[in-house]
């Protein structure tokens, strides 16, 4: 079992930066694939970034967001730079034992955090 708790969301102006953190518990955390997803009001949940032995990003955040992990701290991060109003959403951390990247999405997530809200003002 893996428990995930996100933090770091907030209100920022366009062009600003935030770093989201996902603290994980579980004795096998280092073996899990990790990802970030987001859901804007009235829209479907979408893939943002993931990390296993490589990193993957949706096209809209490439060059602006960076996913990383610190296994010693059981934590995964999402560094978000050059934020835009369209980045406004609830951001969710996720974990899976056998995740799969298909070129536009990362599948196979089994555990999800409750989310942290990111609001970008214009």
XYZ file of C-alpha atoms in Angstrom:
122
model
C 0.000 0.000 0.000
C 1.120 3.536 -0.821
C -0.268 6.734 0.685
C 0.289 10.039 -1.127
C -0.033 13.586 0.209
C 0.424 16.588 -2.090
C 1.469 20.075 -1.008
C 2.792 23.313 -2.490
C -0.245 24.609 -4.364
C -1.408 28.192 -4.122
C -2.214 31.424 -5.953
C 0.446 32.885 -8.248
C 0.608 35.441 -11.044
C 1.176 34.442 -14.652
C 4.876 33.907 -15.290
C 5.537 32.819 -11.730
C 6.714 29.493 -10.333
C 5.617 26.861 -7.851
C 7.060 23.562 -6.689
C 4.619 20.819 -5.813
C 5.636 18.021 -3.479
C 4.184 14.556 -3.021
C 5.156 12.764 0.167
C 4.741 9.008 -0.023
C 4.651 6.279 2.585
C 5.188 2.597 1.980
C 8.082 0.188 2.185
C 8.227 -0.307 -1.592
C 7.977 3.335 -2.654
C 11.237 3.259 -4.616
C 9.856 0.567 -6.930
C 6.787 2.589 -7.983
C 6.338 4.719 -11.059
C 5.152 8.232 -10.154
C 3.156 10.870 -11.970
C 1.312 14.160 -11.813
C -2.143 14.762 -13.278
C -4.444 17.770 -13.184
C -8.110 18.586 -13.494
C -9.486 22.031 -14.268
C -13.069 22.996 -13.370
C -15.532 21.374 -15.755
C -12.827 19.428 -17.606
C -11.509 15.864 -17.663
C -8.440 14.862 -15.708
C -5.322 15.067 -17.873
C -1.788 13.739 -17.728
C 0.953 16.236 -16.855
C 4.228 14.411 -16.124
C 5.577 11.032 -15.020
C 8.830 9.412 -13.985
C 10.041 5.836 -13.953
C 13.491 5.215 -15.423
C 12.822 8.186 -17.719
C 10.649 11.296 -17.609
C 7.592 12.131 -19.697
C 5.564 15.301 -20.194
C 2.416 16.370 -21.937
C 3.126 18.786 -24.795
C 1.584 21.808 -23.107
C 4.092 21.764 -20.213
C 7.298 20.686 -21.965
C 10.092 23.144 -21.270
C 8.210 24.668 -18.332
C 7.637 21.811 -15.851
C 10.158 19.341 -14.421
C 9.369 16.157 -12.509
C 11.927 14.651 -10.144
C 12.125 12.344 -7.152
C 14.208 11.943 -4.027
C 14.017 8.318 -2.936
C 15.820 9.036 0.338
C 12.975 11.387 1.293
C 10.204 9.304 -0.318
C 9.134 12.404 -2.206
C 8.356 13.322 -5.810
C 8.347 16.932 -7.032
C 6.892 18.964 -9.856
C 8.742 22.204 -10.528
C 6.403 24.528 -12.429
C 7.883 27.590 -14.160
C 6.422 30.220 -16.493
C 2.941 29.434 -15.253
C -0.049 30.372 -17.396
C -3.706 30.908 -16.446
C -4.566 27.700 -18.323
C -2.417 25.778 -15.822
C -5.049 26.485 -13.166
C -6.281 23.143 -11.841
C -6.227 20.704 -8.976
C -2.983 18.750 -9.284
C -2.930 15.100 -8.231
C 0.020 12.888 -7.418
C -0.256 9.248 -8.488
C 1.718 6.007 -8.196
C 1.663 2.673 -9.989
C 3.576 -0.580 -9.879
C 3.624 -0.999 -13.662
C 2.977 2.299 -15.380
C 3.077 2.699 -19.156
C 3.769 5.767 -21.305
C 2.019 5.724 -24.675
C 3.283 8.956 -26.215
C 0.513 11.175 -24.875
C -0.528 9.654 -21.558
C 0.855 7.616 -18.678
C -1.365 4.688 -17.726
C -1.572 2.188 -14.914
C -1.694 4.374 -11.823
C -3.085 2.539 -8.795
C -2.842 5.102 -5.994
C -3.904 8.741 -5.921
C -3.492 11.680 -3.575
C -6.314 14.062 -2.712
C -4.888 16.918 -4.772
C -3.537 20.436 -4.278
C -5.031 23.511 -5.956
C -2.932 25.707 -8.248
C -4.478 29.007 -9.341
C -2.675 31.239 -11.850
C -3.977 34.791 -12.239
C -3.545 36.914 -15.367
